[in-house]
CSV table of N, CA and C in Angstrom, one decimal:
chain,number,residue,atom,x,y,z
A,173,MET,N,15.2,184.0,-30.6
A,173,MET,CA,15.7,182.7,-31.1
A,173,MET,C,17.0,182.5,-30.4
A,174,ALA,N,17.1,181.5,-29.6
A,174,ALA,CA,18.4,181.3,-28.8
A,174,ALA,C,19.4,180.5,-29.6
A,175,GLY,N,19.0,179.8,-30.7
A,175,GLY,CA,20.0,179.0,-31.5
A,175,GLY,C,19.4,177.8,-32.0
A,176,LEU,N,20.2,176.9,-32.4
A,176,LEU,CA,19.7,175.6,-32.9
A,176,LEU,C,19.4,174.7,-31.8
A,177,SER,N,18.4,173.8,-32.0
A,177,SER,CA,18.1,172.8,-31.0
A,177,SER,C,19.3,171.8,-30.9
A,178,HIS,N,19.3,171.0,-29.9
A,178,HIS,CA,20.3,170.0,-29.7
A,178,HIS,C,20.2,169.0,-30.8
A,179,TYR,N,19.0,168.6,-31.3
A,179,TYR,CA,18.9,167.6,-32.3
A,179,TYR,C,19.5,168.2,-33.6
A,180,ALA,N,19.2,169.5,-33.9
A,180,ALA,CA,19.8,170.1,-35.2
A,180,ALA,C,21.3,170.2,-35.1
A,181,VAL,N,21.9,170.5,-34.0
A,181,VAL,CA,23.3,170.5,-33.9
A,181,VAL,C,23.9,169.1,-34.1
A,182,ARG,N,23.3,168.1,-33.5
A,182,ARG,CA,23.8,166.7,-33.6
A,182,ARG,C,23.7,166.3,-35.1
A,183,MET,N,22.6,166.6,-35.7
A,183,MET,CA,22.4,166.2,-37.1
A,183,MET,C,23.4,166.9,-38.0
A,184,ALA,N,23.7,168.2,-37.7
A,184,ALA,CA,24.7,168.9,-38.5
A,184,ALA,C,26.1,168.3,-38.4
A,185,GLN,N,26.4,167.9,-37.1
A,185,GLN,CA,27.7,167.3,-36.9
A,185,GLN,C,27.8,165.9,-37.6
A,186,LEU,N,26.7,165.1,-37.6
A,186,LEU,CA,26.6,163.8,-38.2
A,186,LEU,C,26.7,164.0,-39.7
A,187,SER,N,26.0,165.0,-40.3
A,187,SER,CA,26.1,165.3,-41.7
A,187,SER,C,27.5,165.6,-42.1
A,188,ALA,N,28.2,166.5,-41.3
A,188,ALA,CA,29.6,166.9,-41.6
A,188,ALA,C,30.5,165.7,-41.6
A,189,ARG,N,30.3,164.8,-40.6
A,189,ARG,CA,31.2,163.6,-40.6
A,189,ARG,C,31.0,162.7,-41.7
A,190,ILE,N,29.7,162.5,-42.2
A,190,ILE,CA,29.4,161.6,-43.3
A,190,ILE,C,30.0,162.2,-44.6
A,191,PHE,N,29.9,163.4,-44.8
A,191,PHE,CA,30.3,164.0,-46.1
A,191,PHE,C,31.7,164.6,-46.1
A,192,GLY,N,32.5,164.3,-45.0
A,192,GLY,CA,33.9,164.6,-45.0
A,192,GLY,C,34.2,166.1,-44.6
A,193,ASP,N,33.3,166.8,-44.0
A,193,ASP,CA,33.5,168.2,-43.6
A,193,ASP,C,33.9,168.2,-42.1
A,194,VAL,N,34.3,169.4,-41.6
A,194,VAL,CA,34.7,169.5,-40.2
A,194,VAL,C,33.4,169.5,-39.4
A,195,ALA,N,33.4,168.6,-38.4
A,195,ALA,CA,32.2,168.4,-37.6
A,195,ALA,C,32.0,169.6,-36.6
A,196,ARG,N,33.1,170.1,-36.0
A,196,ARG,CA,33.0,171.2,-35.1
A,196,ARG,C,33.7,172.4,-35.6
A,197,PRO,N,33.3,173.6,-35.2
A,197,PRO,CA,34.1,174.8,-35.7
A,197,PRO,C,35.5,174.8,-35.2
A,198,THR,N,36.5,175.1,-36.2
A,198,THR,CA,37.9,175.0,-35.8
A,198,THR,C,38.6,176.3,-36.3
A,199,ASP,N,39.8,176.5,-35.8
A,199,ASP,CA,40.5,177.7,-36.3
A,199,ASP,C,41.3,177.4,-37.6
A,200,SER,N,42.0,178.4,-38.1
A,200,SER,CA,42.6,178.3,-39.4
A,200,SER,C,43.7,177.3,-39.4
A,201,LYS,N,44.5,177.2,-38.4
A,201,LYS,CA,45.6,176.2,-38.3
A,201,LYS,C,45.1,174.8,-38.4
A,202,SER,N,44.0,174.5,-37.6
A,202,SER,CA,43.4,173.2,-37.7
A,202,SER,C,42.8,172.9,-39.0
A,203,MET,N,42.3,173.9,-39.6
A,203,MET,CA,41.7,173.7,-41.0
A,203,MET,C,42.8,173.4,-42.0
A,204,LYS,N,43.9,174.0,-41.8
A,204,LYS,CA,45.0,173.6,-42.8
A,204,LYS,C,45.4,172.2,-42.6
A,205,VAL,N,45.5,171.7,-41.4
A,205,VAL,CA,45.8,170.3,-41.1
A,205,VAL,C,44.7,169.4,-41.7
A,206,PHE,N,43.5,169.8,-41.5
A,206,PHE,CA,42.4,169.0,-42.0
A,206,PHE,C,42.4,168.9,-43.5
A,207,LYS,N,42.7,170.0,-44.2
A,207,LYS,CA,42.8,170.0,-45.6
A,207,LYS,C,44.0,169.1,-46.1
A,208,LEU,N,45.1,169.1,-45.4
A,208,LEU,CA,46.2,168.2,-45.8
A,208,LEU,C,45.8,166.8,-45.7
A,209,PHE,N,45.1,166.4,-44.6
A,209,PHE,CA,44.7,165.0,-44.4
A,209,PHE,C,43.6,164.6,-45.4
A,210,LYS,N,42.8,165.6,-45.8
A,210,LYS,CA,41.6,165.3,-46.7
A,210,LYS,C,42.1,165.0,-48.1
A,211,ASP,N,43.2,165.7,-48.5
A,211,ASP,CA,43.7,165.4,-49.9
A,211,ASP,C,44.3,164.0,-49.9
A,212,THR,N,44.4,163.5,-51.2
A,212,THR,CA,45.0,162.2,-51.3
A,212,THR,C,46.5,162.3,-51.0
A,213,PRO,N,47.1,161.2,-50.5
A,213,PRO,CA,48.5,161.2,-50.1
A,213,PRO,C,49.4,161.4,-51.4
A,214,MET,N,50.6,162.0,-51.2
A,214,MET,CA,51.5,162.2,-52.3
A,214,MET,C,51.8,160.9,-53.0
A,215,SER,N,52.0,159.8,-52.3
A,215,SER,CA,52.4,158.6,-52.9
A,215,SER,C,51.3,158.0,-53.8
A,216,LYS,N,50.0,158.4,-53.6
A,216,LYS,CA,48.9,157.9,-54.4
A,216,LYS,C,48.6,158.8,-55.6
A,217,GLN,N,49.2,160.0,-55.7
A,217,GLN,CA,49.0,160.9,-56.8
A,217,GLN,C,49.7,160.5,-58.0
A,218,LYS,N,49.0,160.4,-59.2
A,218,LYS,CA,49.5,159.9,-60.4
A,218,LYS,C,50.7,160.8,-60.9
A,219,GLU,N,50.8,162.1,-60.6
A,219,GLU,CA,51.9,162.9,-61.0
A,219,GLU,C,53.2,162.5,-60.3
A,220,VAL,N,53.0,162.0,-59.1
A,220,VAL,CA,54.2,161.6,-58.3
A,220,VAL,C,54.7,160.2,-58.7
A,221,TYR,N,53.8,159.2,-58.7
A,221,TYR,CA,54.3,157.8,-58.9
A,221,TYR,C,54.5,157.5,-60.4
A,222,ASP,N,54.1,158.4,-61.3
A,222,ASP,CA,54.3,158.2,-62.7
A,222,ASP,C,55.4,159.1,-63.3
A,223,TRP,N,56.2,159.7,-62.4
A,223,TRP,CA,57.2,160.7,-62.8
A,223,TRP,C,58.3,160.1,-63.6
A,224,TYR,N,58.9,159.0,-63.1
A,224,TYR,CA,60.0,158.3,-63.8
A,224,TYR,C,59.4,157.2,-64.7
A,225,PRO,N,60.2,156.9,-65.7
A,225,PRO,CA,59.7,155.8,-66.6
A,225,PRO,C,59.9,154.4,-65.9
A,226,GLN,N,59.2,153.5,-66.5
A,226,GLN,CA,59.2,152.1,-65.9
A,226,GLN,C,60.4,151.4,-66.4
A,227,HIS,N,61.5,151.4,-65.6
A,227,HIS,CA,62.8,150.9,-66.1
A,227,HIS,C,62.7,149.4,-66.3
A,228,ASN,N,62.0,148.7,-65.5
A,228,ASN,CA,62.0,147.2,-65.7
A,228,ASN,C,61.4,146.8,-67.0
A,229,ILE,N,60.3,147.5,-67.4
A,229,ILE,CA,59.7,147.2,-68.7
A,229,ILE,C,60.7,147.5,-69.9
A,230,TYR,N,61.3,148.7,-69.8
A,230,TYR,CA,62.2,149.1,-70.9
A,230,TYR,C,63.4,148.2,-71.0
A,231,TYR,N,63.9,147.8,-69.8
A,231,TYR,CA,65.1,146.9,-69.8
A,231,TYR,C,64.7,145.5,-70.4
A,232,ASN,N,63.6,145.0,-70.0
A,232,ASN,CA,63.2,143.7,-70.6
A,232,ASN,C,62.9,143.8,-72.1
A,233,MET,N,62.3,144.9,-72.5
A,233,MET,CA,62.0,145.0,-73.9
A,233,MET,C,63.3,145.1,-74.7
A,234,THR,N,64.3,145.9,-74.2
A,234,THR,CA,65.5,146.1,-75.0
A,234,THR,C,66.3,144.7,-75.0
A,235,LYS,N,66.2,144.0,-73.9
A,235,LYS,CA,66.9,142.7,-73.8
A,235,LYS,C,66.3,141.7,-74.9
A,236,LYS,N,65.0,141.7,-75.0
A,236,LYS,CA,64.4,140.8,-76.1
A,236,LYS,C,64.7,141.3,-77.5
A,237,LEU,N,64.7,142.6,-77.7
A,237,LEU,CA,65.1,143.2,-79.0
A,237,LEU,C,66.5,142.9,-79.3
A,238,ARG,N,67.4,142.9,-78.3
A,238,ARG,CA,68.8,142.6,-78.5
A,238,ARG,C,69.0,141.2,-78.9
A,239,PHE,N,68.2,140.3,-78.2
A,239,PHE,CA,68.3,138.9,-78.5
A,239,PHE,C,67.9,138.6,-80.0
A,240,MET,N,66.9,139.3,-80.5
A,240,MET,CA,66.4,139.2,-81.8
A,240,MET,C,67.3,139.9,-82.9
A,241,GLY,N,68.2,140.7,-82.4
A,241,GLY,CA,69.1,141.4,-83.3
A,241,GLY,C,68.6,142.8,-83.8
A,242,LEU,N,67.5,143.3,-83.1
A,242,LEU,CA,67.0,144.6,-83.5
A,242,LEU,C,67.5,145.8,-82.7
A,243,PHE,N,68.2,145.5,-81.7
A,243,PHE,CA,68.7,146.6,-80.8
A,243,PHE,C,70.2,146.3,-80.5
A,244,ARG,N,71.0,147.3,-80.4
A,244,ARG,CA,72.5,147.1,-80.2
A,244,ARG,C,72.8,147.8,-78.9
A,245,ASP,N,73.2,147.1,-77.9
A,245,ASP,CA,73.7,147.6,-76.6
A,245,ASP,C,75.2,147.4,-76.5
A,246,GLU,N,75.9,148.5,-76.7
A,246,GLU,CA,77.4,148.4,-76.8
A,246,GLU,C,78.0,148.0,-75.4
A,247,HIS,N,77.4,148.5,-74.4
A,247,HIS,CA,77.9,148.1,-73.0
A,247,HIS,C,77.8,146.6,-72.8
A,248,GLU,N,76.6,146.1,-73.1
A,248,GLU,CA,76.4,144.6,-72.9
A,248,GLU,C,77.3,143.8,-73.9
A,249,ASP,N,77.5,144.4,-75.1
A,249,ASP,CA,78.5,143.7,-76.0
A,249,ASP,C,79.9,143.7,-75.5
A,250,PHE,N,80.3,144.8,-74.9
A,250,PHE,CA,81.6,144.9,-74.2
A,250,PHE,C,81.8,143.9,-73.1
A,251,ASN,N,80.7,143.8,-72.3
A,251,ASN,CA,80.8,142.9,-71.1
A,251,ASN,C,80.9,141.4,-71.6
A,252,GLU,N,80.1,141.1,-72.7
A,252,GLU,CA,80.2,139.7,-73.2
A,252,GLU,C,81.6,139.4,-73.8
A,253,GLU,N,82.1,140.4,-74.5
A,253,GLU,CA,83.5,140.2,-75.1
A,253,GLU,C,84.5,140.0,-74.0
A,254,MET,N,84.4,140.8,-72.9
A,254,MET,CA,85.4,140.7,-71.8
A,254,MET,C,85.3,139.3,-71.1
A,255,LEU,N,84.0,138.8,-71.0
A,255,LEU,CA,83.8,137.5,-70.4
A,255,LEU,C,84.4,136.4,-71.3
A,256,ARG,N,84.2,136.6,-72.7
A,256,ARG,CA,84.7,135.6,-73.6
A,256,ARG,C,86.3,135.5,-73.6
A,257,VAL,N,86.9,136.7,-73.5
A,257,VAL,CA,88.4,136.8,-73.4
A,257,VAL,C,88.9,136.1,-72.1
A,258,ARG,N,88.2,136.4,-71.0
A,258,ARG,CA,88.6,135.8,-69.7
A,258,ARG,C,88.5,134.2,-69.8
A,259,ARG,N,87.4,133.7,-70.5
A,259,ARG,CA,87.3,132.3,-70.6
A,259,ARG,C,88.5,131.7,-71.5
A,260,LEU,N,88.8,132.4,-72.5
A,260,LEU,CA,89.9,132.0,-73.4
A,260,LEU,C,91.2,131.9,-72.6
A,261,ARG,N,91.4,132.8,-71.6
A,261,ARG,CA,92.6,132.8,-70.8
A,261,ARG,C,92.6,131.8,-69.7
A,262,GLY,N,91.4,131.2,-69.5
A,262,GLY,CA,91.3,130.2,-68.4
A,262,GLY,C,90.9,130.8,-67.1
A,263,LYS,N,90.3,132.0,-67.1
A,263,LYS,CA,89.9,132.7,-65.9
A,263,LYS,C,88.5,132.4,-65.4
A,264,GLY,N,87.8,131.6,-66.1
A,264,GLY,CA,86.4,131.3,-65.7
A,264,GLY,C,86.3,130.4,-64.5
A,265,LYS,N,85.1,130.1,-64.1
A,265,LYS,CA,84.9,129.2,-63.0
A,265,LYS,C,85.3,127.8,-63.4
A,266,PRO,N,85.9,127.1,-62.4
A,266,PRO,CA,86.2,125.7,-62.7
A,266,PRO,C,84.9,124.8,-62.8
A,267,LYS,N,85.0,123.7,-63.5
A,267,LYS,CA,83.9,122.8,-63.6
A,267,LYS,C,83.7,122.1,-62.3
A,268,LYS,N,82.6,121.5,-62.1
A,268,LYS,CA,82.3,120.8,-60.8
A,268,LYS,C,83.2,119.6,-60.7
A,269,GLY,N,83.9,119.6,-59.6
A,269,GLY,CA,84.9,118.5,-59.3
A,269,GLY,C,86.3,118.8,-59.7
A,270,GLU,N,86.5,120.0,-60.3
A,270,GLU,CA,87.9,120.4,-60.7
A,270,GLU,C,88.4,121.6,-59.9
A,271,GLY,N,87.8,121.9,-58.8
A,271,GLY,CA,88.2,123.1,-58.1
A,271,GLY,C,89.5,122.8,-57.2
A,272,LYS,N,89.9,123.8,-56.4
A,272,LYS,CA,91.1,123.6,-55.6
A,272,LYS,C,90.9,122.5,-54.6
A,273,ARG,N,89.8,122.4,-54.0
A,273,ARG,CA,89.6,121.4,-52.9
A,273,ARG,C,89.6,120.0,-53.5
A,274,ALA,N,89.0,119.8,-54.7
A,274,ALA,CA,89.0,118.5,-55.3
A,274,ALA,C,90.3,118.0,-55.8
A,275,THR,N,91.2,119.0,-56.1
A,275,THR,CA,92.6,118.6,-56.6
A,275,THR,C,93.6,118.4,-55.5
A,276,LYS,N,93.2,118.7,-54.2
A,276,LYS,CA,94.1,118.5,-53.1
A,276,LYS,C,94.4,117.0,-52.9
A,277,LYS,N,95.6,116.7,-52.4
A,277,LYS,CA,95.9,115.3,-52.0
A,277,LYS,C,95.3,115.1,-50.7
A,278,LYS,N,94.9,113.8,-50.4
A,278,LYS,CA,94.4,113.5,-49.1
A,278,LYS,C,95.4,113.0,-48.2
């Protein structure tokens, strides 16, 4: 028996291509590369893209809770107080038509 017929070899290669196996015999280095490409990419793996919490959702949720009075954000309270004090001192933005350019003489 000399080996497989040409038809059997072609069918084996076609079967390997359809089912995601290696079509031709390869060495161990090429098999390692083949296995790397066969696995799902790192960016598509749930363990990778779900590692950090969803900050946008948490931020919006705490913002709504703070507006309703159920959550206290001291940093945001501080920022609002500093903005209020600046306005009291007259450091806010001028109203439309009261800026430097509008008050210049022609």
